[in-house]
Tab-separated table of C-alpha atoms in Angstrom:
chain	number	residue	atom	x	y	z
A	99	MET	CA	43.700	-157.758	29.329
A	100	GLN	CA	45.648	-160.513	27.410
A	101	SER	CA	48.199	-159.749	24.927
A	102	GLN	CA	47.379	-158.194	21.285
A	103	VAL	CA	49.232	-160.735	19.392
A	104	LEU	CA	47.847	-163.539	21.411
A	105	ALA	CA	44.358	-162.410	20.391
A	106	TRP	CA	45.410	-162.014	17.058
A	107	PHE	CA	46.416	-165.662	16.687
A	108	ARG	CA	43.547	-166.979	18.657
A	109	GLY	CA	41.037	-164.633	16.507
A	110	TYR	CA	38.962	-161.767	17.673
A	111	VAL	CA	35.810	-160.281	16.865
A	112	GLU	CA	34.489	-156.808	16.559
A	113	VAL	CA	30.781	-156.753	17.698
A	114	GLU	CA	27.900	-153.919	17.933
A	115	ILE	CA	25.626	-154.759	20.967
A	116	ARG	CA	22.337	-152.850	20.859
A	117	GLY	CA	20.038	-153.143	24.092
A	118	ARG	CA	19.245	-151.478	27.000
A	119	ASN	CA	20.593	-153.420	29.437
A	120	ILE	CA	24.051	-153.194	28.010
A	121	GLU	CA	25.655	-152.396	31.438
A	122	THR	CA	24.151	-155.538	33.253
A	123	LEU	CA	25.632	-157.664	30.095
A	124	LEU	CA	29.164	-156.242	30.451
A	125	ASN	CA	29.164	-157.005	34.033
A	126	GLU	CA	27.708	-160.698	33.565
A	127	ALA	CA	30.311	-160.913	30.739
A	128	ALA	CA	33.065	-160.263	32.930
A	129	GLU	CA	31.617	-162.280	35.720
A	130	THR	CA	31.860	-165.201	33.523
A	131	GLY	CA	35.225	-164.612	32.773
A	132	CYS	CA	35.038	-163.742	28.733
A	133	PRO	CA	37.489	-161.330	27.909
A	134	VAL	CA	36.228	-157.725	26.829
A	135	TRP	CA	38.464	-155.233	25.852
A	136	GLY	CA	37.832	-151.693	24.303
A	137	VAL	CA	34.400	-150.747	24.974
A	138	ARG	CA	33.081	-147.702	23.388
A	139	ARG	CA	29.542	-146.215	23.210
A	140	VAL	CA	28.915	-145.282	19.722
A	141	GLY	CA	25.433	-143.985	20.168
A	142	GLU	CA	22.365	-144.400	22.129
A	143	GLY	CA	21.811	-148.266	23.464
A	144	THR	CA	24.598	-149.110	21.335
A	145	VAL	CA	28.129	-150.290	22.051
A	146	ARG	CA	30.846	-151.407	20.236
A	147	LEU	CA	33.737	-153.844	21.444
A	148	TYR	CA	35.899	-156.556	21.004
A	149	THR	CA	35.839	-160.332	22.331
A	150	ASP	CA	37.591	-163.329	21.493
A	151	LEU	CA	36.381	-165.884	19.055
A	152	ARG	CA	36.320	-168.838	21.423
A	153	SER	CA	34.226	-167.115	24.217
A	154	PHE	CA	31.861	-165.574	21.535
A	155	PHE	CA	29.485	-168.370	21.484
A	156	SER	CA	29.019	-168.295	25.285
A	157	TRP	CA	27.654	-164.673	24.793
A	158	ARG	CA	24.349	-166.202	23.699
A	159	PRO	CA	22.600	-166.737	26.771
A	160	LEU	CA	23.773	-163.504	28.301
A	161	LEU	CA	22.559	-161.745	25.082
A	162	ARG	CA	19.179	-163.677	25.855
A	163	ARG	CA	18.983	-162.758	29.244
A	164	THR	CA	19.522	-159.227	28.669
A	165	GLU	CA	17.502	-158.740	25.875
A	166	CYS	CA	20.264	-157.393	23.591
A	167	LYS	CA	21.111	-158.053	20.006
A	168	ILE	CA	24.729	-158.494	18.830
A	169	HIS	CA	26.072	-158.072	15.291
A	170	VAL	CA	29.599	-158.876	14.267
A	171	THR	CA	31.077	-156.022	12.635
A	172	SER	CA	34.396	-157.412	11.639
A	173	ARG	CA	36.567	-160.410	11.963
A	174	ARG	CA	40.011	-160.288	12.845
A	175	GLY	CA	43.394	-162.562	13.643
A	176	LEU	CA	44.812	-166.079	12.459
A	177	PRO	CA	41.574	-168.093	11.967
A	178	PHE	CA	39.665	-165.716	9.976
A	179	TRP	CA	42.679	-165.020	7.536
A	180	LEU	CA	43.214	-168.681	7.061
A	181	ALA	CA	39.468	-169.023	6.497
A	182	ARG	CA	39.826	-166.122	3.770
A	183	MET	CA	43.090	-167.985	2.119
A	184	GLU	CA	41.390	-171.117	2.189
A	185	SER	CA	38.902	-169.329	-0.606
A	186	ARG	CA	42.075	-168.301	-2.291
A	187	LEU	CA	43.745	-171.814	-2.786
A	188	PHE	CA	45.363	-170.876	-5.851
A	189	PHE	CA	46.859	-167.915	-4.261
A	190	MET	CA	48.060	-169.746	-1.451
A	191	ALA	CA	49.213	-172.502	-3.779
A	192	GLY	CA	51.223	-169.724	-5.589
A	193	MET	CA	52.782	-168.364	-2.604
A	194	VAL	CA	53.767	-171.767	-1.357
A	195	LEU	CA	55.228	-172.501	-4.719
A	196	PHE	CA	57.048	-169.233	-4.824
A	197	VAL	CA	58.992	-169.969	-1.674
A	198	PHE	CA	59.585	-173.405	-2.460
A	199	GLY	CA	60.857	-172.276	-6.122
A	200	VAL	CA	63.457	-169.656	-4.141
A	201	TYR	CA	64.302	-172.304	-1.984
A	202	LEU	CA	65.353	-175.005	-4.870
A	203	LEU	CA	67.129	-172.100	-7.153
A	204	SER	CA	69.158	-171.267	-4.332
A	205	GLN	CA	70.286	-175.068	-3.952
A	206	LEU	CA	71.714	-174.733	-7.621
A	207	VAL	CA	75.485	-173.762	-8.385
A	208	TRP	CA	74.740	-170.438	-10.193
A	209	GLN	CA	78.321	-169.202	-10.944
A	210	VAL	CA	81.901	-170.825	-11.022
A	211	GLU	CA	84.742	-168.510	-10.594
A	212	VAL	CA	88.144	-169.143	-10.876
A	213	SER	CA	90.874	-166.961	-9.959
A	214	GLY	CA	94.658	-166.945	-8.900
A	215	ASN	CA	95.729	-168.440	-12.176
A	216	GLU	CA	98.046	-166.952	-14.825
A	217	ARG	CA	99.674	-169.522	-16.617
A	218	ILE	CA	96.718	-171.864	-16.812
A	219	ALA	CA	93.558	-171.003	-18.626
A	220	ASP	CA	90.390	-170.575	-16.935
A	221	GLU	CA	88.886	-173.047	-19.434
A	222	GLU	CA	91.250	-175.577	-18.503
A	223	VAL	CA	90.353	-175.532	-14.835
A	224	ALA	CA	86.996	-175.348	-15.409
A	225	ALA	CA	86.730	-178.529	-17.723
A	226	ALA	CA	88.764	-180.083	-15.181
A	227	ALA	CA	86.191	-179.053	-12.233
A	228	GLU	CA	83.077	-179.856	-14.856
A	229	GLU	CA	84.644	-183.607	-14.847
A	230	LEU	CA	83.994	-183.590	-11.129
A	231	GLY	CA	80.545	-182.305	-11.197
A	232	ILE	CA	81.324	-178.296	-10.481
A	233	TYR	CA	79.355	-176.490	-13.152
A	234	ARG	CA	76.528	-174.254	-13.587
A	235	PHE	CA	72.869	-175.493	-12.579
A	236	GLN	CA	74.539	-178.578	-10.765
A	237	TRP	CA	72.509	-179.540	-7.627
A	238	LYS	CA	74.640	-178.045	-4.752
A	239	PHE	CA	73.579	-181.153	-2.578
A	240	ARG	CA	75.241	-183.169	-5.524
A	241	LEU	CA	78.708	-181.697	-4.965
A	242	ASP	CA	81.647	-183.400	-2.971
A	243	GLU	CA	83.271	-181.792	0.497
A	244	PRO	CA	84.942	-179.003	-1.000
A	245	GLN	CA	88.206	-180.423	0.629
A	246	ARG	CA	87.998	-183.694	-1.450
A	247	LEU	CA	86.860	-181.683	-4.598
A	248	ALA	CA	89.990	-179.732	-3.909
A	249	ASN	CA	92.341	-182.629	-3.476
A	250	GLU	CA	90.912	-184.416	-6.472
A	251	LEU	CA	91.131	-181.182	-8.597
A	252	MET	CA	94.543	-180.911	-7.505
A	253	ARG	CA	95.467	-184.594	-8.562
A	254	ARG	CA	94.051	-183.741	-12.105
A	255	MET	CA	95.893	-180.480	-12.689
A	256	PRO	CA	99.490	-180.594	-12.850
A	257	GLY	CA	101.305	-177.401	-12.367
A	258	THR	CA	99.280	-176.353	-9.701
A	259	ALA	CA	101.013	-176.032	-6.061
A	260	TRP	CA	97.286	-175.425	-4.210
A	261	ILE	CA	93.871	-175.418	-4.899
A	262	GLY	CA	90.998	-174.251	-2.782
A	263	VAL	CA	87.201	-174.650	-3.402
A	264	GLU	CA	84.880	-172.758	-1.710
A	265	ILE	CA	81.174	-172.863	-1.978
A	266	ARG	CA	79.912	-169.876	-0.988
A	267	GLY	CA	76.095	-169.316	-1.483
A	268	THR	CA	75.384	-170.362	-5.178
A	269	LYS	CA	78.963	-169.390	-6.320
A	270	VAL	CA	81.659	-171.923	-6.149
A	271	HIS	CA	85.174	-170.172	-5.927
A	272	ILE	CA	88.187	-172.068	-7.498
A	273	ARG	CA	91.374	-170.579	-6.404
A	274	VAL	CA	94.352	-171.580	-8.119
A	275	VAL	CA	98.148	-171.343	-6.759
A	276	GLU	CA	100.190	-172.366	-9.555
A	277	GLN	CA	103.746	-173.933	-9.360
A	278	THR	CA	106.551	-171.939	-10.237
A	279	VAL	CA	108.575	-173.474	-12.864
A	280	PRO	CA	111.981	-172.471	-13.669
A	281	GLU	CA	112.164	-170.525	-17.193
A	282	PRO	CA	113.137	-172.689	-19.913
A	283	ARG	CA	116.782	-172.040	-21.103
A	284	PRO	CA	117.078	-170.090	-24.247
A	285	LEU	CA	117.705	-172.008	-27.540
A	286	MET	CA	120.799	-171.284	-28.909
A	287	SER	CA	122.925	-172.650	-31.864
A	288	PRO	CA	126.205	-174.140	-31.697
A	289	ARG	CA	128.967	-171.577	-31.608
A	290	HIS	CA	132.588	-170.800	-30.910
A	291	LEU	CA	134.018	-168.380	-28.637
A	292	VAL	CA	136.894	-165.960	-30.632
A	293	ALA	CA	138.822	-163.387	-29.301
A	294	SER	CA	137.422	-159.748	-29.763
A	295	ALA	CA	140.905	-157.914	-29.654
A	296	ASP	CA	144.492	-158.805	-29.688
A	297	ALA	CA	145.106	-159.611	-26.331
A	298	VAL	CA	147.136	-161.609	-23.840
A	299	VAL	CA	144.807	-164.496	-21.895
A	300	THR	CA	144.871	-163.864	-18.090
A	301	GLU	CA	141.850	-165.928	-17.192
A	302	ILE	CA	140.177	-168.862	-18.586
A	303	LEU	CA	137.076	-170.066	-17.243
A	304	VAL	CA	134.920	-172.613	-19.459
A	305	GLU	CA	131.454	-174.149	-18.821
A	306	GLN	CA	131.186	-175.988	-22.174
A	307	GLY	CA	133.307	-176.430	-25.222
A	308	GLN	CA	136.641	-177.644	-25.905
A	309	VAL	CA	139.695	-174.690	-24.781
A	310	LEU	CA	142.273	-173.983	-27.385
A	311	VAL	CA	144.081	-171.099	-25.279
A	312	ARG	CA	146.464	-171.053	-22.131
A	313	ARG	CA	147.323	-168.513	-19.709
A	314	ASN	CA	149.583	-165.985	-20.874
A	315	MET	CA	149.040	-167.005	-24.682
A	316	ARG	CA	149.126	-164.248	-26.965
A	317	VAL	CA	146.029	-164.305	-29.168
A	318	LYS	CA	144.514	-162.151	-32.277
A	319	LYS	CA	141.575	-160.765	-32.992
A	320	GLY	CA	139.428	-163.371	-34.269
A	321	ASP	CA	141.364	-166.258	-32.850
A	322	ILE	CA	138.842	-169.066	-31.530
A	323	LEU	CA	139.261	-169.244	-28.083
A	324	VAL	CA	136.700	-171.942	-26.709
A	325	SER	CA	135.842	-174.345	-29.499
A	326	GLY	CA	132.032	-175.562	-29.787
A	327	GLN	CA	133.739	-178.661	-31.922
A	328	ILE	CA	134.203	-181.324	-29.451
A	329	GLY	CA	135.927	-184.779	-30.149
A	330	ASP	CA	137.947	-185.976	-33.255
A	331	GLU	CA	136.579	-185.441	-36.940
A	332	ALA	CA	135.042	-188.668	-37.038
A	333	SER	CA	133.233	-189.090	-33.879
A	334	GLY	CA	133.020	-185.271	-32.854
A	335	ARG	CA	129.532	-183.046	-32.269
A	336	THR	CA	129.175	-179.353	-32.123
A	337	VAL	CA	128.082	-177.767	-28.564
A	338	VAL	CA	127.395	-174.216	-27.600
A	339	ALA	CA	130.491	-172.976	-26.357
A	340	LYS	CA	130.204	-171.140	-22.906
A	341	GLY	CA	132.467	-169.468	-20.795
A	342	SER	CA	134.638	-166.561	-20.103
A	343	VAL	CA	138.254	-165.842	-21.148
A	344	LYS	CA	139.802	-162.335	-20.046
A	345	GLY	CA	143.035	-160.894	-21.279
A	346	LEU	CA	145.270	-157.608	-21.186
A	347	VAL	CA	143.973	-155.649	-24.309
A	348	TRP	CA	145.923	-152.401	-24.761
A	349	TYR	CA	144.595	-148.910	-25.864
A	350	ALA	CA	146.562	-146.045	-27.215
A	351	TYR	CA	145.075	-142.532	-26.567
A	352	THR	CA	146.126	-139.126	-27.687
A	353	ILE	CA	144.897	-137.145	-25.019
A	354	ARG	CA	144.753	-133.253	-25.063
A	355	SER	CA	144.091	-131.236	-22.073
A	356	PRO	CA	144.218	-127.057	-22.006
A	357	LEU	CA	145.889	-125.137	-19.322
A	358	ALA	CA	143.216	-122.513	-19.114
A	359	HIS	CA	139.607	-123.601	-18.075
A	360	GLN	CA	136.704	-121.840	-18.545
A	361	HIS	CA	133.759	-121.680	-16.237
A	362	LYS	CA	130.424	-120.354	-16.617
A	363	VAL	CA	128.657	-119.169	-13.489
A	364	TYR	CA	125.226	-117.565	-13.285
A	365	THR	CA	124.893	-114.065	-11.780
A	366	GLY	CA	121.375	-114.328	-11.033
A	367	ALA	CA	120.389	-111.300	-13.095
A	368	GLU	CA	117.648	-112.682	-15.624
A	369	LYS	CA	115.019	-111.370	-17.875
A	370	THR	CA	111.990	-113.178	-18.945
A	371	ARG	CA	110.530	-112.254	-22.697
A	372	ARG	CA	107.233	-113.950	-23.773
A	373	TYR	CA	105.901	-114.272	-27.285
A	374	LEU	CA	102.394	-115.099	-28.838
A	375	VAL	CA	102.692	-117.678	-31.422
A	376	LEU	CA	100.814	-117.545	-34.397
A	377	GLY	CA	101.790	-120.258	-37.129
A	378	ASN	CA	105.376	-119.581	-37.781
A	379	ARG	CA	105.481	-116.079	-36.281
A	380	ALA	CA	106.250	-114.705	-32.775
A	381	LEU	CA	104.984	-111.736	-31.289
A	382	MET	CA	106.786	-110.571	-28.336
A	383	VAL	CA	104.210	-109.010	-26.035
A	384	TRP	CA	106.354	-108.952	-22.830
A	385	GLY	CA	110.053	-108.050	-21.815
A	386	TYR	CA	110.903	-105.096	-24.180
A	387	GLY	CA	113.409	-102.914	-23.610
A	388	GLU	CA	117.189	-103.229	-23.375
A	389	LEU	CA	119.377	-106.033	-21.841
A	390	PRO	CA	121.032	-104.830	-18.938
A	391	PHE	CA	123.757	-107.656	-19.648
A	392	GLN	CA	125.719	-108.979	-22.455
A	393	THR	CA	126.770	-112.362	-21.888
A	394	TYR	CA	123.535	-114.716	-21.618
A	395	GLU	CA	122.244	-117.799	-21.564
A	396	THR	CA	118.729	-118.471	-23.399
A	397	SER	CA	116.143	-121.052	-21.939
A	398	ILE	CA	113.272	-121.546	-24.169
A	399	LEU	CA	109.969	-122.809	-22.961
A	400	ARG	CA	107.251	-123.408	-25.775
A	401	LYS	CA	103.781	-124.458	-25.383
A	402	GLN	CA	101.236	-125.182	-28.151
A	403	MET	CA	97.859	-125.348	-27.776
A	404	LYS	CA	96.648	-128.975	-28.851
A	405	TRP	CA	92.911	-130.080	-29.609
A	406	ARG	CA	93.089	-133.979	-28.935
A	407	LYS	CA	96.297	-134.792	-31.055
A	408	ALA	CA	96.210	-132.028	-33.601
A	409	GLU	CA	98.518	-129.114	-32.882
A	410	LEU	CA	96.715	-125.879	-33.480
A	411	PRO	CA	98.418	-122.584	-34.703
A	412	PHE	CA	98.557	-120.740	-31.609
A	413	GLY	CA	100.825	-121.122	-28.684
A	414	TRP	CA	103.429	-119.235	-26.530
A	415	ILE	CA	106.864	-119.088	-25.780
A	416	ARG	CA	108.600	-118.111	-22.618
A	417	GLU	CA	112.413	-116.948	-22.999
A	418	GLN	CA	114.697	-116.753	-19.944
A	419	LEU	CA	117.459	-114.617	-20.296
A	420	LYS	CA	120.197	-115.603	-17.811
A	421	GLU	CA	123.055	-113.613	-17.460
A	422	VAL	CA	126.316	-115.598	-17.414
A	423	ASP	CA	129.718	-114.723	-16.111
A	424	VAL	CA	132.544	-116.265	-17.501
A	425	THR	CA	136.014	-116.709	-15.747
A	426	GLU	CA	139.039	-118.091	-16.742
A	427	ARG	CA	141.066	-120.225	-14.334
A	428	THR	CA	144.533	-121.427	-15.371
A	429	VAL	CA	145.705	-124.930	-14.020
A	430	SER	CA	149.410	-126.331	-13.525
A	431	GLU	CA	150.867	-128.901	-16.012
A	432	SER	CA	150.634	-131.852	-13.776
A	433	GLU	CA	146.837	-130.646	-12.791
A	434	ALA	CA	145.953	-130.798	-16.343
A	435	LYS	CA	147.532	-133.969	-17.086
A	436	ASN	CA	145.611	-135.437	-14.025
A	437	ILE	CA	142.317	-134.290	-15.822
A	438	GLY	CA	142.878	-135.260	-19.071
A	439	LEU	CA	144.145	-139.221	-18.042
A	440	ALA	CA	141.120	-139.273	-15.913
A	441	GLN	CA	138.823	-138.530	-18.889
A	442	ALA	CA	140.904	-141.034	-20.969
A	443	ARG	CA	140.473	-144.025	-18.329
A	444	ALA	CA	136.844	-143.064	-17.912
A	445	ASP	CA	136.586	-143.242	-21.653
A	446	VAL	CA	138.470	-146.834	-21.956
A	447	LEU	CA	136.578	-148.348	-19.381
A	448	ALA	CA	133.205	-147.481	-21.004
A	449	LYS	CA	134.569	-149.069	-24.328
A	450	ALA	CA	135.896	-152.181	-22.513
A	451	GLY	CA	132.987	-153.281	-20.587
A	452	ALA	CA	131.737	-153.540	-16.847
A	453	LEU	CA	133.928	-155.911	-15.658
A	454	ALA	CA	137.183	-154.385	-17.056
A	455	ALA	CA	139.919	-152.998	-15.009
A	456	VAL	CA	142.725	-150.391	-15.930
A	457	ARG	CA	145.888	-152.688	-14.995
A	458	ASP	CA	148.657	-150.238	-16.125
A	459	GLU	CA	149.226	-147.119	-17.998
A	460	LYS	CA	152.449	-145.622	-19.588
A	461	ILE	CA	152.715	-142.019	-21.164
A	462	LEU	CA	154.766	-142.494	-24.301
A	463	HIS	CA	155.208	-138.967	-25.158
A	464	GLU	CA	154.142	-135.567	-23.881
A	465	LYS	CA	154.165	-132.074	-25.051
A	466	ILE	CA	153.034	-128.320	-24.279
A	467	GLU	CA	151.671	-126.430	-27.348
A	468	GLY	CA	149.593	-123.610	-27.535
A	469	GLY	CA	148.274	-123.593	-24.018
A	470	LYS	CA	147.391	-127.423	-23.952
A	471	VAL	CA	148.934	-130.463	-22.949
A	472	TYR	CA	149.309	-133.282	-25.475
A	473	MET	CA	149.860	-136.883	-24.433
A	474	LYS	CA	149.894	-140.285	-25.801
A	475	VAL	CA	148.988	-142.574	-23.279
A	476	LEU	CA	149.197	-146.854	-23.523
A	477	PHE	CA	146.326	-148.147	-21.413
A	478	GLU	CA	146.781	-151.933	-20.282
A	479	VAL	CA	143.159	-153.270	-19.705
A	480	GLU	CA	142.039	-156.559	-18.108
A	481	GLN	CA	138.691	-157.447	-19.776
A	482	GLU	CA	136.505	-159.760	-21.219
A	483	ILE	CA	137.540	-160.524	-24.428
A	484	THR	CA	135.215	-163.263	-25.940
A	485	ARG	CA	133.086	-162.880	-28.701
A	486	GLU	CA	130.229	-165.520	-30.292
A	487	LEU	CA	131.018	-166.777	-33.607
A	488	PRO	CA	127.984	-169.358	-34.738
A	489	ILE	CA	129.067	-172.544	-36.485
A	490	VAL	CA	127.636	-172.291	-39.820
A	491	GLN	CA	126.937	-176.337	-40.531
A	492	GLY	CA	127.930	-178.161	-43.168
A	493	GLU	CA	131.243	-176.134	-43.772
B	818	MET	CA	22.626	-158.262	60.167
B	819	THR	CA	25.552	-160.757	60.225
B	820	ARG	CA	27.530	-158.966	57.414
B	821	GLN	CA	27.351	-156.009	59.126
B	822	TRP	CA	29.065	-157.777	62.197
B	823	THR	CA	31.693	-159.534	60.163
B	824	LYS	CA	32.569	-155.873	58.456
B	825	THR	CA	33.126	-154.454	62.208
B	826	ILE	CA	35.474	-157.182	63.086
B	827	ARG	CA	37.481	-156.864	60.287
B	828	ARG	CA	37.824	-153.188	60.432
B	829	LYS	CA	38.748	-153.446	63.669
B	830	ALA	CA	41.154	-156.265	63.147
B	831	GLY	CA	42.605	-154.237	60.193
B	832	GLU	CA	42.922	-151.229	62.616
B	833	TRP	CA	44.890	-153.399	65.024
B	834	LEU	CA	47.297	-155.129	62.636
B	835	ASP	CA	47.536	-151.995	60.712
B	836	LEU	CA	46.860	-154.105	57.251
B	837	PRO	CA	45.955	-152.037	53.890
B	838	ARG	CA	42.562	-151.212	53.892
B	839	ASP	CA	41.667	-152.502	50.337
B	840	LEU	CA	42.354	-155.882	51.442
B	841	VAL	CA	40.505	-155.674	54.386
B	842	LEU	CA	37.588	-153.912	54.017
B	843	ASP	CA	37.106	-154.399	50.145
B	844	LEU	CA	37.269	-150.882	49.332
B	845	PRO	CA	38.305	-149.972	45.926
B	846	ARG	CA	41.976	-149.256	44.717
B	847	ILE	CA	42.321	-146.499	42.060
B	848	ILE	CA	44.988	-145.879	40.043
B	849	MET	CA	44.879	-142.925	37.980
B	850	ILE	CA	47.395	-142.075	35.551
B	851	GLY	CA	47.014	-138.375	34.438
B	852	ASN	CA	43.722	-137.840	33.279
B	853	ARG	CA	44.305	-140.587	30.710
B	854	GLN	CA	43.870	-143.853	32.321
B	855	LEU	CA	42.370	-145.085	35.286
B	856	THR	CA	42.399	-148.435	36.930
B	857	ILE	CA	39.785	-149.833	39.650
B	858	GLU	CA	40.356	-153.013	41.627
B	859	ASN	CA	37.368	-154.140	43.831
B	860	HIS	CA	34.662	-152.653	41.695
B	861	ARG	CA	31.059	-154.627	41.550
B	862	GLY	CA	29.958	-153.742	38.380
B	863	VAL	CA	29.139	-151.310	35.486
B	864	ASP	CA	26.481	-149.328	36.499
B	865	HIS	CA	26.170	-146.761	33.636
B	866	PHE	CA	28.326	-146.396	30.552
B	867	GLY	CA	28.188	-143.634	28.371
B	868	SER	CA	30.985	-141.825	26.158
B	869	GLY	CA	30.802	-138.991	28.730
B	870	LEU	CA	29.917	-140.469	32.103
B	871	LEU	CA	30.612	-143.692	33.526
B	872	ARG	CA	29.260	-145.348	36.917
B	873	LEU	CA	30.503	-148.125	38.558
B	874	LYS	CA	29.149	-149.532	41.518
B	875	LEU	CA	31.276	-150.215	44.568
B	876	ASP	CA	30.881	-151.826	47.910
B	877	GLU	CA	28.942	-148.833	49.353
B	878	GLY	CA	27.847	-146.283	47.122
B	879	LYS	CA	29.174	-145.838	43.513
B	880	LEU	CA	32.015	-144.036	41.795
B	881	GLU	CA	31.207	-141.615	38.964
B	882	LEU	CA	33.309	-140.496	36.291
B	883	SER	CA	32.712	-137.734	33.773
B	884	GLY	CA	34.920	-137.047	31.191
B	885	GLU	CA	35.091	-137.209	27.340
B	886	ASP	CA	35.376	-140.170	24.906
B	887	LEU	CA	35.652	-142.678	27.846
B	888	VAL	CA	36.356	-146.476	26.592
B	889	ILE	CA	36.484	-149.372	28.768
B	890	ARG	CA	40.094	-151.007	27.646
B	891	SER	CA	39.313	-154.452	29.954
B	892	ILE	CA	36.849	-155.423	32.325
B	893	LEU	CA	37.576	-158.521	34.666
B	894	LYS	CA	35.733	-159.511	37.114
B	895	ASN	CA	36.960	-157.073	39.663
B	896	GLU	CA	39.062	-154.809	37.732
B	897	VAL	CA	38.296	-152.215	35.187
B	898	LEU	CA	40.816	-150.258	33.105
B	899	ILE	CA	39.040	-146.965	31.645
B	900	GLU	CA	40.978	-144.857	29.201
B	901	GLY	CA	40.008	-141.039	27.652
B	902	VAL	CA	40.139	-137.595	29.136
B	903	ILE	CA	38.676	-137.785	32.741
B	904	ARG	CA	37.415	-134.342	33.713
B	905	GLU	CA	36.126	-135.653	37.346
B	906	ILE	CA	35.684	-138.421	39.897
B	907	ARG	CA	33.114	-138.308	42.539
B	908	TYR	CA	31.749	-140.733	45.087
B	909	LEU	CA	27.931	-140.938	45.272
B	910	PRO	CA	26.224	-142.402	48.388
B	911	GLN	CA	24.260	-145.334	47.432
């Protein structure tokens, strides 16, 4: 028995054989080497079997000898299928055309995708690509090699560090890596740098401009430290004065520091009250009863019902009452002084800027009155003393 | 007469050399897979074929199969493959 697949390719027929000497016919067919398979009896004197298309014609003498009649009941396999297709020429043509059409369409560029660009617009990349022939409905085989396309694109597009062109199926993917360009300097109008406070100059660092002060020089608030006017009157020009000038500035402080400090301590006892809010009114629903403590702090948590963004006139409030114990601690005179000074120092530094440092401090006057220490202190702070003053043209 | 003579010689030689009988004596070799499939080698043609009864000619006598829905899956010069539900296999003398 041969393979079923092979039989299909060569074509085979199902035949019905009628006659009395069917066994003899089978024997002779086997003898001559005709492939015969699937022989089954379907009735008295009738047998159905399959045979090869090629050997079908060699049956004829056998049939005549054994007085059997043959009748083909079905034709199977590729040769018959092809014959049938021949009669459906247009159908076949359509099928071939369809396959060809799909192939052709797959040879087109359907999409050009640009990615990785942030500053350069997609359209700009696409326009440059179009000049090289990368556009929608372009034939893929008309495109150059991706590597060469990428190089050419890179040459045409300034501001890119790298461009990659990848053709994947019907999609052309252009990946762009932009050059990182340093940010342009902000434009500034010509200006002077002037003193922001009365000070003694300690340090001068100038990038641009005419320095008008020296170290250890005393300046007044508003004095020009670095001038934006360079050169003489006739051939001068105005520039943006840039730099940093540091100076010693004095701050006088009056400090008041109490000798007794109050401390609040939570004892841990607490009571919760809950209210239902209707419009402006609150109705207590939980937490009735006397408070078991006198001194307490309240914290309120309010929740209002909302529908989208509009507030509804319903809500609830949770009120927490925590008992506090107030203890008083008396501090010594020197301790009170230190606390006061520390506070004042922090305050000064906050005013004078980040780079400031306290160089010296002098207590000018101190007294104790009514349980408090009063002090007058002079801080000497080294800080940046420049302030920008624009030069008004035409003055 | 001569056929009988050669057969006797063959049988003797086969016994002597311990050769498989089917090769020496043209005896049928029957391979049966369950009761579904049956392969018979060294047959001498189909004697009778019906869906319930199948008779094969052998060198000596006949082989009769009875069963249901018997189908000859393939038939070659000296090999036949039969499928169906086989109930019985019998040797018939002549």
